[in-house]
mmCIF file of C-alpha atoms in Angstrom:
data_model
loop_
_atom_site.group_PDB
_atom_site.id
_atom_site.type_symbol
_atom_site.label_atom_id
_atom_site.label_comp_id
_atom_site.label_asym_id
_atom_site.label_seq_id
_atom_site.Cartn_x
_atom_site.Cartn_y
_atom_site.Cartn_z
ATOM 1 C CA MET A 29 0.000 0.000 0.000
ATOM 2 C CA THR A 30 1.508 3.276 -1.074
ATOM 3 C CA SER A 31 1.558 6.355 1.133
ATOM 4 C CA SER A 32 2.073 10.020 0.452
ATOM 5 C CA PRO A 33 5.188 11.690 1.909
ATOM 6 C CA GLU A 34 2.993 13.695 4.245
ATOM 7 C CA THR A 35 1.512 10.598 5.814
ATOM 8 C CA VAL A 36 2.836 9.936 9.295
ATOM 9 C CA ARG A 37 3.925 6.321 9.350
ATOM 10 C CA ALA A 38 4.169 4.025 12.351
ATOM 11 C CA VAL A 39 7.646 3.798 13.815
ATOM 12 C CA VAL A 40 7.016 0.595 15.737
ATOM 13 C CA LEU A 41 7.757 -2.928 14.592
ATOM 14 C CA ASN A 42 5.608 -4.977 16.924
ATOM 15 C CA VAL A 43 2.751 -4.595 19.342
ATOM 16 C CA GLU A 44 5.054 -4.369 22.344
ATOM 17 C CA ASP A 45 6.678 -1.234 20.850
ATOM 18 C CA ALA A 46 3.359 0.623 20.617
ATOM 19 C CA PRO A 47 2.385 3.346 23.106
ATOM 20 C CA VAL A 48 1.720 1.807 26.482
ATOM 21 C CA ASP A 49 -0.096 3.578 29.289
ATOM 22 C CA PRO A 50 -0.839 1.089 32.105
ATOM 23 C CA GLU A 51 -3.389 3.348 33.774
ATOM 24 C CA ALA A 52 -5.186 4.010 30.502
ATOM 25 C CA ALA A 53 -5.048 0.340 29.595
ATOM 26 C CA GLU A 54 -6.966 -0.445 32.768
ATOM 27 C CA GLN A 55 -9.475 2.289 31.981
ATOM 28 C CA LEU A 56 -10.111 0.767 28.567
ATOM 29 C CA ASP A 57 -10.501 -2.809 29.715
ATOM 30 C CA ARG A 58 -13.475 -4.318 27.910
ATOM 31 C CA GLY A 59 -15.014 -5.976 30.951
ATOM 32 C CA GLN A 60 -14.676 -2.876 33.097
ATOM 33 C CA GLY A 61 -16.254 -0.784 30.362
ATOM 34 C CA LYS A 62 -19.331 -2.987 30.294
ATOM 35 C CA VAL A 63 -19.850 -2.537 34.034
ATOM 36 C CA ALA A 64 -19.376 1.206 33.780
ATOM 37 C CA GLY A 65 -21.928 1.367 31.003
ATOM 38 C CA LEU A 66 -24.528 -0.524 33.021
ATOM 39 C CA VAL A 67 -24.012 1.716 36.035
ATOM 40 C CA GLY A 68 -24.385 4.793 33.857
ATOM 41 C CA LEU A 69 -27.619 3.500 32.406
ATOM 42 C CA ALA A 70 -29.010 2.748 35.845
ATOM 43 C CA LYS A 71 -28.381 6.315 36.946
ATOM 44 C CA LEU A 72 -30.244 7.632 33.932
ATOM 45 C CA ALA A 73 -33.028 5.039 33.890
ATOM 46 C CA TRP A 74 -35.663 7.440 35.217
ATOM 47 C CA ARG A 75 -35.338 9.651 32.156
ATOM 48 C CA ILE A 76 -34.273 7.280 29.408
ATOM 49 C CA THR A 77 -36.950 5.230 27.632
ATOM 50 C CA ALA A 78 -35.472 1.764 27.394
ATOM 51 C CA PHE A 79 -35.276 0.273 23.924
ATOM 52 C CA ALA A 80 -36.164 -3.117 25.356
ATOM 53 C CA ARG A 81 -39.689 -1.970 26.170
ATOM 54 C CA ARG A 82 -40.418 -1.108 22.575
ATOM 55 C CA PRO A 83 -40.956 -3.435 19.630
ATOM 56 C CA PHE A 84 -38.086 -3.756 17.179
ATOM 57 C CA ALA A 85 -38.709 -0.646 15.121
ATOM 58 C CA ALA A 86 -37.851 -0.628 11.421
ATOM 59 C CA PRO A 87 -35.035 1.886 10.892
ATOM 60 C CA PHE A 88 -35.296 4.624 8.331
ATOM 61 C CA ALA A 89 -33.984 2.528 5.433
ATOM 62 C CA LEU A 90 -34.623 -1.084 6.410
ATOM 63 C CA ALA A 91 -37.946 -1.195 4.629
ATOM 64 C CA ALA A 92 -36.476 -0.080 1.288
ATOM 65 C CA PRO A 93 -32.992 -1.190 0.267
ATOM 66 C CA ILE A 94 -30.937 1.626 -1.129
ATOM 67 C CA VAL A 95 -29.736 1.977 -4.693
ATOM 68 C CA ARG A 96 -25.972 2.043 -4.501
ATOM 69 C CA GLY A 97 -24.007 5.118 -5.381
ATOM 70 C CA VAL A 98 -26.873 7.508 -6.081
ATOM 71 C CA VAL A 99 -26.792 9.664 -2.962
ATOM 72 C CA ASN A 100 -25.260 12.968 -4.040
ATOM 73 C CA THR A 101 -25.225 16.633 -3.176
ATOM 74 C CA ASP A 102 -25.050 19.544 -5.572
ATOM 75 C CA SER A 103 -21.245 19.595 -5.294
ATOM 76 C CA GLY A 104 -20.615 15.843 -5.474
ATOM 77 C CA PRO A 105 -21.231 12.634 -3.543
ATOM 78 C CA ALA A 106 -22.430 13.044 0.038
ATOM 79 C CA VAL A 107 -19.824 10.502 1.131
ATOM 80 C CA ALA A 108 -16.577 9.859 -0.745
ATOM 81 C CA VAL A 109 -13.753 7.355 -0.389
ATOM 82 C CA ARG A 110 -10.317 8.932 0.068
ATOM 83 C CA HIS A 111 -6.846 7.496 -0.338
ATOM 84 C CA ASP A 112 -3.450 9.202 -0.409
ATOM 85 C CA GLY A 113 -5.065 12.608 0.052
ATOM 86 C CA ARG A 114 -7.489 12.398 -2.860
ATOM 87 C CA MET A 115 -10.925 11.094 -3.729
ATOM 88 C CA VAL A 116 -10.907 7.632 -5.322
ATOM 89 C CA SER A 117 -13.464 5.124 -6.502
ATOM 90 C CA PRO A 118 -14.138 2.016 -4.404
ATOM 91 C CA ARG A 119 -12.384 -0.125 -7.012
ATOM 92 C CA GLU A 120 -9.336 2.137 -6.950
ATOM 93 C CA TRP A 121 -9.267 1.901 -3.172
ATOM 94 C CA ALA A 122 -9.481 -1.899 -3.254
ATOM 95 C CA ALA A 123 -6.713 -2.137 -5.858
ATOM 96 C CA ALA A 124 -4.413 0.021 -3.712
ATOM 97 C CA GLN A 125 -4.737 -2.164 -0.621
ATOM 98 C CA ARG A 126 -2.137 -4.609 0.599
ATOM 99 C CA GLN A 127 -4.010 -7.860 0.356
ATOM 100 C CA THR A 128 -3.606 -10.161 3.356
ATOM 101 C CA GLY A 129 -5.117 -13.536 2.586
ATOM 102 C CA THR A 130 -8.710 -14.329 1.753
ATOM 103 C CA SER A 131 -10.253 -12.627 4.803
ATOM 104 C CA PRO A 132 -9.379 -8.924 4.583
ATOM 105 C CA ARG A 133 -9.759 -6.677 7.618
ATOM 106 C CA VAL A 134 -11.333 -3.330 6.797
ATOM 107 C CA LEU A 135 -11.082 -0.374 9.187
ATOM 108 C CA VAL A 136 -13.679 2.224 8.180
ATOM 109 C CA LEU A 137 -12.776 5.656 9.577
ATOM 110 C CA VAL A 138 -15.560 8.240 9.655
ATOM 111 C CA PRO A 139 -14.645 11.804 10.717
ATOM 112 C CA PRO A 140 -17.235 14.518 11.406
ATOM 113 C CA ALA A 141 -19.025 15.967 8.393
ATOM 114 C CA GLY A 142 -16.849 18.397 6.495
ATOM 115 C CA LYS A 143 -13.598 16.883 7.762
ATOM 116 C CA ASP A 144 -11.215 14.551 5.981
ATOM 117 C CA GLU A 145 -8.535 12.076 7.014
ATOM 118 C CA SER A 146 -6.340 14.877 8.365
ATOM 119 C CA VAL A 147 -8.487 14.760 11.526
ATOM 120 C CA TRP A 148 -6.710 11.558 12.535
ATOM 121 C CA VAL A 149 -3.251 13.131 12.167
ATOM 122 C CA GLU A 150 -3.725 15.694 14.950
ATOM 123 C CA GLY A 151 -1.607 14.667 17.921
ATOM 124 C CA SER A 152 0.523 12.247 15.922
ATOM 125 C CA GLN A 153 3.679 14.061 17.017
ATOM 126 C CA ALA A 154 3.135 12.461 20.422
ATOM 127 C CA THR A 155 1.809 9.077 19.316
ATOM 128 C CA GLY A 156 4.080 8.536 16.285
ATOM 129 C CA ALA A 157 1.301 7.451 13.941
ATOM 130 C CA THR A 158 -2.401 7.564 13.211
ATOM 131 C CA TYR A 159 -4.744 4.754 14.236
ATOM 132 C CA ALA A 160 -4.990 3.660 10.613
ATOM 133 C CA ASP A 161 -1.225 3.595 10.087
ATOM 134 C CA ARG A 162 -0.476 1.616 13.234
ATOM 135 C CA LEU A 163 -3.259 -0.926 12.744
ATOM 136 C CA ALA A 164 -2.234 -1.395 9.118
ATOM 137 C CA ASP A 165 1.435 -1.888 9.973
ATOM 138 C CA LEU A 166 0.996 -4.111 13.023
ATOM 139 C CA LEU A 167 -2.233 -6.020 12.441
ATOM 140 C CA GLY A 168 -2.828 -5.834 8.688
ATOM 141 C CA TRP A 169 -6.002 -3.727 8.759
ATOM 142 C CA MET A 170 -6.967 -1.944 5.533
ATOM 143 C CA PRO A 171 -7.806 1.716 6.265
ATOM 144 C CA LEU A 172 -10.925 2.949 4.480
ATOM 145 C CA HIS A 173 -11.064 6.720 4.919
ATOM 146 C CA MET A 174 -14.465 8.344 4.391
ATOM 147 C CA HIS A 175 -15.292 11.983 3.792
ATOM 148 C CA VAL A 176 -18.793 13.246 4.553
ATOM 149 C CA THR A 177 -19.680 16.478 2.765
ATOM 150 C CA ALA A 178 -20.131 19.456 5.077
ATOM 151 C CA GLY A 179 -23.767 20.209 5.730
ATOM 152 C CA SER A 180 -24.939 16.657 5.048
ATOM 153 C CA THR A 181 -27.779 15.711 7.348
ATOM 154 C CA SER A 182 -27.415 12.532 9.347
ATOM 155 C CA VAL A 183 -29.848 10.185 7.619
ATOM 156 C CA PRO A 184 -28.807 10.945 4.000
ATOM 157 C CA ALA A 185 -25.166 10.787 5.086
ATOM 158 C CA ALA A 186 -25.757 7.386 6.699
ATOM 159 C CA VAL A 187 -27.401 6.072 3.535
ATOM 160 C CA ALA A 188 -24.516 7.373 1.425
ATOM 161 C CA LEU A 189 -21.936 5.913 3.820
ATOM 162 C CA SER A 190 -23.623 2.525 3.667
ATOM 163 C CA SER A 191 -23.612 2.675 -0.110
ATOM 164 C CA ARG A 192 -19.911 3.510 -0.304
ATOM 165 C CA ILE A 193 -18.908 0.776 2.148
ATOM 166 C CA GLN A 194 -20.953 -1.748 0.188
ATOM 167 C CA GLU A 195 -19.188 -0.764 -3.027
ATOM 168 C CA CYS A 196 -15.811 -1.207 -1.354
ATOM 169 C CA VAL A 197 -16.772 -4.628 0.041
ATOM 170 C CA ASP A 198 -17.977 -5.719 -3.390
ATOM 171 C CA ALA A 199 -14.562 -4.781 -4.812
ATOM 172 C CA LEU A 200 -12.699 -6.996 -2.321
ATOM 173 C CA PRO A 201 -12.144 -10.727 -2.605
ATOM 174 C CA GLY A 202 -13.085 -13.048 0.200
ATOM 175 C CA THR A 203 -15.101 -12.456 3.328
ATOM 176 C CA PRO A 204 -14.010 -9.340 5.231
ATOM 177 C CA ARG A 205 -14.145 -8.370 8.869
ATOM 178 C CA ILE A 206 -15.250 -4.753 9.209
ATOM 179 C CA VAL A 207 -14.776 -2.370 12.124
ATOM 180 C CA LEU A 208 -16.224 1.143 12.130
ATOM 181 C CA VAL A 209 -14.358 3.941 13.922
ATOM 182 C CA GLY A 210 -16.229 7.241 14.115
ATOM 183 C CA TYR A 211 -15.004 10.469 15.627
ATOM 184 C CA ALA A 212 -17.475 12.984 17.149
ATOM 185 C CA GLY A 213 -20.405 13.355 14.711
ATOM 186 C CA GLY A 214 -18.878 10.665 12.522
ATOM 187 C CA GLY A 215 -19.778 8.158 15.233
ATOM 188 C CA LEU A 216 -23.473 8.976 14.862
ATOM 189 C CA ILE A 217 -23.303 8.666 11.080
ATOM 190 C CA ALA A 218 -21.570 5.289 11.411
ATOM 191 C CA ARG A 219 -24.163 4.166 13.956
ATOM 192 C CA ASN A 220 -27.012 5.102 11.637
ATOM 193 C CA ALA A 221 -25.352 3.452 8.628
ATOM 194 C CA LEU A 222 -25.650 0.102 10.422
ATOM 195 C CA GLY A 223 -29.427 0.487 10.133
ATOM 196 C CA VAL A 224 -29.441 0.980 6.375
ATOM 197 C CA ALA A 225 -30.547 -1.956 4.274
ATOM 198 C CA THR A 226 -28.321 -2.854 1.349
ATOM 199 C CA SER A 227 -28.993 -4.976 -1.688
ATOM 200 C CA GLY A 228 -26.757 -7.733 -2.967
ATOM 201 C CA THR A 229 -25.542 -11.109 -1.810
ATOM 202 C CA ARG A 230 -22.888 -9.765 0.602
ATOM 203 C CA PRO A 231 -24.441 -7.000 2.755
ATOM 204 C CA TRP A 232 -21.548 -5.210 4.438
ATOM 205 C CA THR A 233 -23.412 -4.881 7.730
ATOM 206 C CA THR A 234 -23.221 -8.645 8.279
ATOM 207 C CA TYR A 235 -19.417 -8.407 8.446
ATOM 208 C CA VAL A 236 -19.208 -5.677 11.110
ATOM 209 C CA SER A 237 -17.830 -6.877 14.432
ATOM 210 C CA GLU A 238 -17.387 -3.551 16.282
ATOM 211 C CA LEU A 239 -18.433 0.074 16.150
ATOM 212 C CA ILE A 240 -15.998 2.268 18.074
ATOM 213 C CA ALA A 241 -17.293 5.801 18.681
ATOM 214 C CA LEU A 242 -14.743 8.337 19.937
ATOM 215 C CA GLY A 243 -16.011 11.562 21.482
ATOM 216 C CA THR A 244 -19.502 10.951 20.110
ATOM 217 C CA THR A 245 -22.497 12.466 21.903
ATOM 218 C CA PRO A 246 -24.273 9.477 23.458
ATOM 219 C CA TYR A 247 -27.666 10.960 24.369
ATOM 220 C CA ALA A 248 -30.264 12.558 22.129
ATOM 221 C CA VAL A 249 -33.544 14.425 22.132
ATOM 222 C CA THR A 250 -35.924 14.572 19.197
ATOM 223 C CA SER A 251 -37.486 17.947 20.005
ATOM 224 C CA VAL A 252 -36.018 20.999 18.325
ATOM 225 C CA PRO A 253 -33.853 22.925 20.795
ATOM 226 C CA ILE A 254 -34.603 26.504 21.648
ATOM 227 C CA SER A 255 -30.912 27.274 21.739
ATOM 228 C CA GLY A 256 -28.619 27.618 18.759
ATOM 229 C CA GLY A 257 -25.013 28.487 18.031
ATOM 230 C CA VAL A 258 -22.967 28.493 21.218
ATOM 231 C CA GLY A 259 -25.916 27.266 23.262
ATOM 232 C CA LYS A 260 -26.276 24.246 20.999
ATOM 233 C CA GLN A 261 -22.568 23.505 21.359
ATOM 234 C CA ILE A 262 -22.910 23.627 25.131
ATOM 235 C CA ASP A 263 -25.778 21.166 24.948
ATOM 236 C CA GLU A 264 -23.872 18.751 22.769
ATOM 237 C CA HIS A 265 -20.397 18.930 24.254
ATOM 238 C CA LEU A 266 -20.924 19.706 27.948
ATOM 239 C CA ALA A 267 -24.293 18.143 28.637
ATOM 240 C CA GLY A 268 -23.854 15.283 26.159
ATOM 241 C CA ILE A 269 -27.025 16.115 24.244
ATOM 242 C CA ALA A 270 -27.648 15.858 20.502
ATOM 243 C CA VAL A 271 -30.794 16.615 18.520
ATOM 244 C CA VAL A 272 -31.726 13.796 16.137
ATOM 245 C CA GLY A 273 -34.725 12.784 14.081
ATOM 246 C CA ALA A 274 -37.316 10.439 15.516
ATOM 247 C CA ASP A 275 -36.258 7.671 13.119
ATOM 248 C CA GLU A 276 -32.655 7.934 14.296
ATOM 249 C CA ALA A 277 -33.669 7.876 17.958
ATOM 250 C CA MET A 278 -35.693 4.694 17.432
ATOM 251 C CA LEU A 279 -32.892 2.888 15.606
ATOM 252 C CA PRO A 280 -32.035 -0.175 17.726
ATOM 253 C CA PRO A 281 -28.481 -1.460 18.109
ATOM 254 C CA ARG A 282 -27.494 -4.489 16.089
ATOM 255 C CA PRO A 283 -27.299 -7.526 18.379
ATOM 256 C CA ASP A 284 -24.342 -8.947 16.432
ATOM 257 C CA VAL A 285 -22.162 -5.821 16.775
ATOM 258 C CA ASP A 286 -20.115 -4.747 19.801
ATOM 259 C CA TYR A 287 -20.495 -1.023 20.484
ATOM 260 C CA LEU A 288 -17.629 0.739 22.262
ATOM 261 C CA LEU A 289 -18.006 4.351 23.332
ATOM 262 C CA VAL A 290 -14.998 6.412 24.450
ATOM 263 C CA THR A 291 -15.677 9.925 25.717
ATOM 264 C CA ASP A 292 -13.875 12.751 27.513
ATOM 265 C CA ASN A 293 -14.155 12.223 31.262
ATOM 266 C CA ALA A 294 -14.664 15.969 31.750
ATOM 267 C CA THR A 295 -17.833 16.048 29.650
ATOM 268 C CA SER A 296 -19.157 12.506 29.834
ATOM 269 C CA ARG A 297 -22.434 11.965 31.590
ATOM 270 C CA PRO A 298 -23.356 10.804 34.139
ATOM 271 C CA ASN A 299 -21.231 12.661 36.647
ATOM 272 C CA ARG A 300 -22.243 15.077 39.373
ATOM 273 C CA VAL A 301 -21.378 18.285 37.561
ATOM 274 C CA GLY A 302 -22.459 17.057 34.148
ATOM 275 C CA ARG A 303 -25.729 15.670 35.479
ATOM 276 C CA LEU A 304 -26.613 18.896 37.305
ATOM 277 C CA PHE A 305 -25.614 21.063 34.370
ATOM 278 C CA GLY A 306 -27.449 18.796 31.971
ATOM 279 C CA GLU A 307 -30.614 18.966 34.025
ATOM 280 C CA MET A 308 -30.614 22.747 33.791
ATOM 281 C CA LEU A 309 -30.029 22.623 30.050
ATOM 282 C CA TRP A 310 -32.823 20.127 29.471
ATOM 283 C CA TRP A 311 -35.407 22.733 30.398
ATOM 284 C CA ARG A 312 -34.507 24.631 27.248
ATOM 285 C CA HIS A 313 -35.737 21.630 25.290
ATOM 286 C CA LYS A 314 -39.096 21.550 27.051
ATOM 287 C CA THR A 315 -42.302 23.444 26.381
ATOM 288 C CA PRO A 316 -44.975 23.703 29.098
ATOM 289 C CA LEU A 317 -47.292 21.277 27.282
ATOM 290 C CA ARG A 318 -44.726 18.814 25.996
ATOM 291 C CA SER A 319 -42.813 16.304 28.071
ATOM 292 C CA ARG A 320 -39.104 15.695 27.630
ATOM 293 C CA ARG A 321 -37.733 12.435 26.377
ATOM 294 C CA VAL A 322 -34.052 11.682 26.161
ATOM 295 C CA ARG A 323 -32.771 8.532 24.530
ATOM 296 C CA ASP A 324 -29.528 6.692 24.870
ATOM 297 C CA LEU A 325 -28.168 6.252 21.340
ATOM 298 C CA PHE A 326 -25.764 3.522 22.479
ATOM 299 C CA PRO A 327 -27.788 1.489 25.014
ATOM 300 C CA THR A 328 -25.679 -1.674 24.702
ATOM 301 C CA ALA A 329 -22.261 0.003 24.491
ATOM 302 C CA GLU A 330 -19.262 -0.606 26.675
ATOM 303 C CA ARG A 331 -18.343 2.859 27.954
ATOM 304 C CA PHE A 332 -14.953 4.335 28.718
ATOM 305 C CA THR A 333 -13.720 7.792 29.649
ATOM 306 C CA LEU A 334 -10.335 9.403 29.099
ATOM 307 C CA SER A 335 -8.774 12.804 29.622
ATOM 308 C CA THR A 336 -8.341 14.764 26.393
ATOM 309 C CA ALA A 337 -6.589 17.732 27.998
ATOM 310 C CA GLU A 338 -3.372 17.009 26.104
ATOM 311 C CA THR A 339 -4.383 14.899 23.108
ATOM 312 C CA PRO A 340 -7.729 14.520 21.287
ATOM 313 C CA LEU A 341 -9.598 11.249 21.006
ATOM 314 C CA SER A 342 -8.930 11.309 17.268
ATOM 315 C CA ASN A 343 -5.319 10.363 18.095
ATOM 316 C CA HIS A 344 -4.942 9.434 21.747
ATOM 317 C CA PRO A 345 -2.169 7.172 23.151
ATOM 318 C CA ALA A 346 -4.606 5.202 25.291
ATOM 319 C CA VAL A 347 -6.896 4.615 22.320
ATOM 320 C CA HIS A 348 -3.905 3.362 20.312
ATOM 321 C CA ASP A 349 -3.233 0.825 23.065
ATOM 322 C CA ALA A 350 -6.883 -0.187 23.243
ATOM 323 C CA LEU A 351 -7.309 -0.597 19.491
ATOM 324 C CA LEU A 352 -4.312 -2.918 19.324
ATOM 325 C CA ARG A 353 -5.916 -5.091 22.016
ATOM 326 C CA TRP A 354 -9.485 -4.915 20.735
ATOM 327 C CA LEU A 355 -8.688 -5.542 17.077
ATOM 328 C CA ALA A 356 -5.879 -8.085 17.370
#
């Protein structure tokens, strides 16, 4: 697999040489994360409508399989495949990959809308590589970088993302294993893409083993917020609140996919400050005659928190360590 000169390559030769943070490794232990997630859900049970009480709702695209490759904006495709700093077709991407046997491993990286693969480079001076570079070098994962057009709304973006991934899977030989890694809003788009029906004999969603959401807002409300601009940012980043459509809120998790949610421990709910602050903010989403309803977008996820004071979750040493363990 070729790389541009600007690409930061991994400088390690084996897993033992990768960044190691014992304290962070303990924080990102899979079993511990599951317990933390259950405790967090219990604390929020009084305000979160459990998915288990509702029938399995058909997601926004399950009833009508999409037509591949037709989701576009005025300026181009809503979601594009990128490789070596440029937009490529799924077949070009597949041809550029370093083939490793008959069961390829595909790492789909989804940044926030309007961002490209450069998001994952931030902080690489400290870590020595991006997630994609290190996992490719050490474990043979094929990075599949996605670019979501700025301004794309979540549901159309999810449909377009599903279409692009399907095209890439169709261009690969063998049966792949797919892992989705979404950063911030990209985590929501990746989550929603898992609910999109695809046509063909090899639906890509059946090959997904994990969805790893980094810094993604975990809770959502379907009512339109009164606040906007800075107020909306406070809701989303400090109180952990996102505004989504009703179809997105009702989208159930896939039972065959492991969801892993890593958030900043300074903004993750529930915690005393975040819970109190969030409660005050929720009143801005409530009218006198309409009750509030907040939903957990990742009800089955294992949950972890890390400090991002020095490095972002898009390239964090502890996440490097965790990915090497989780995806080995």
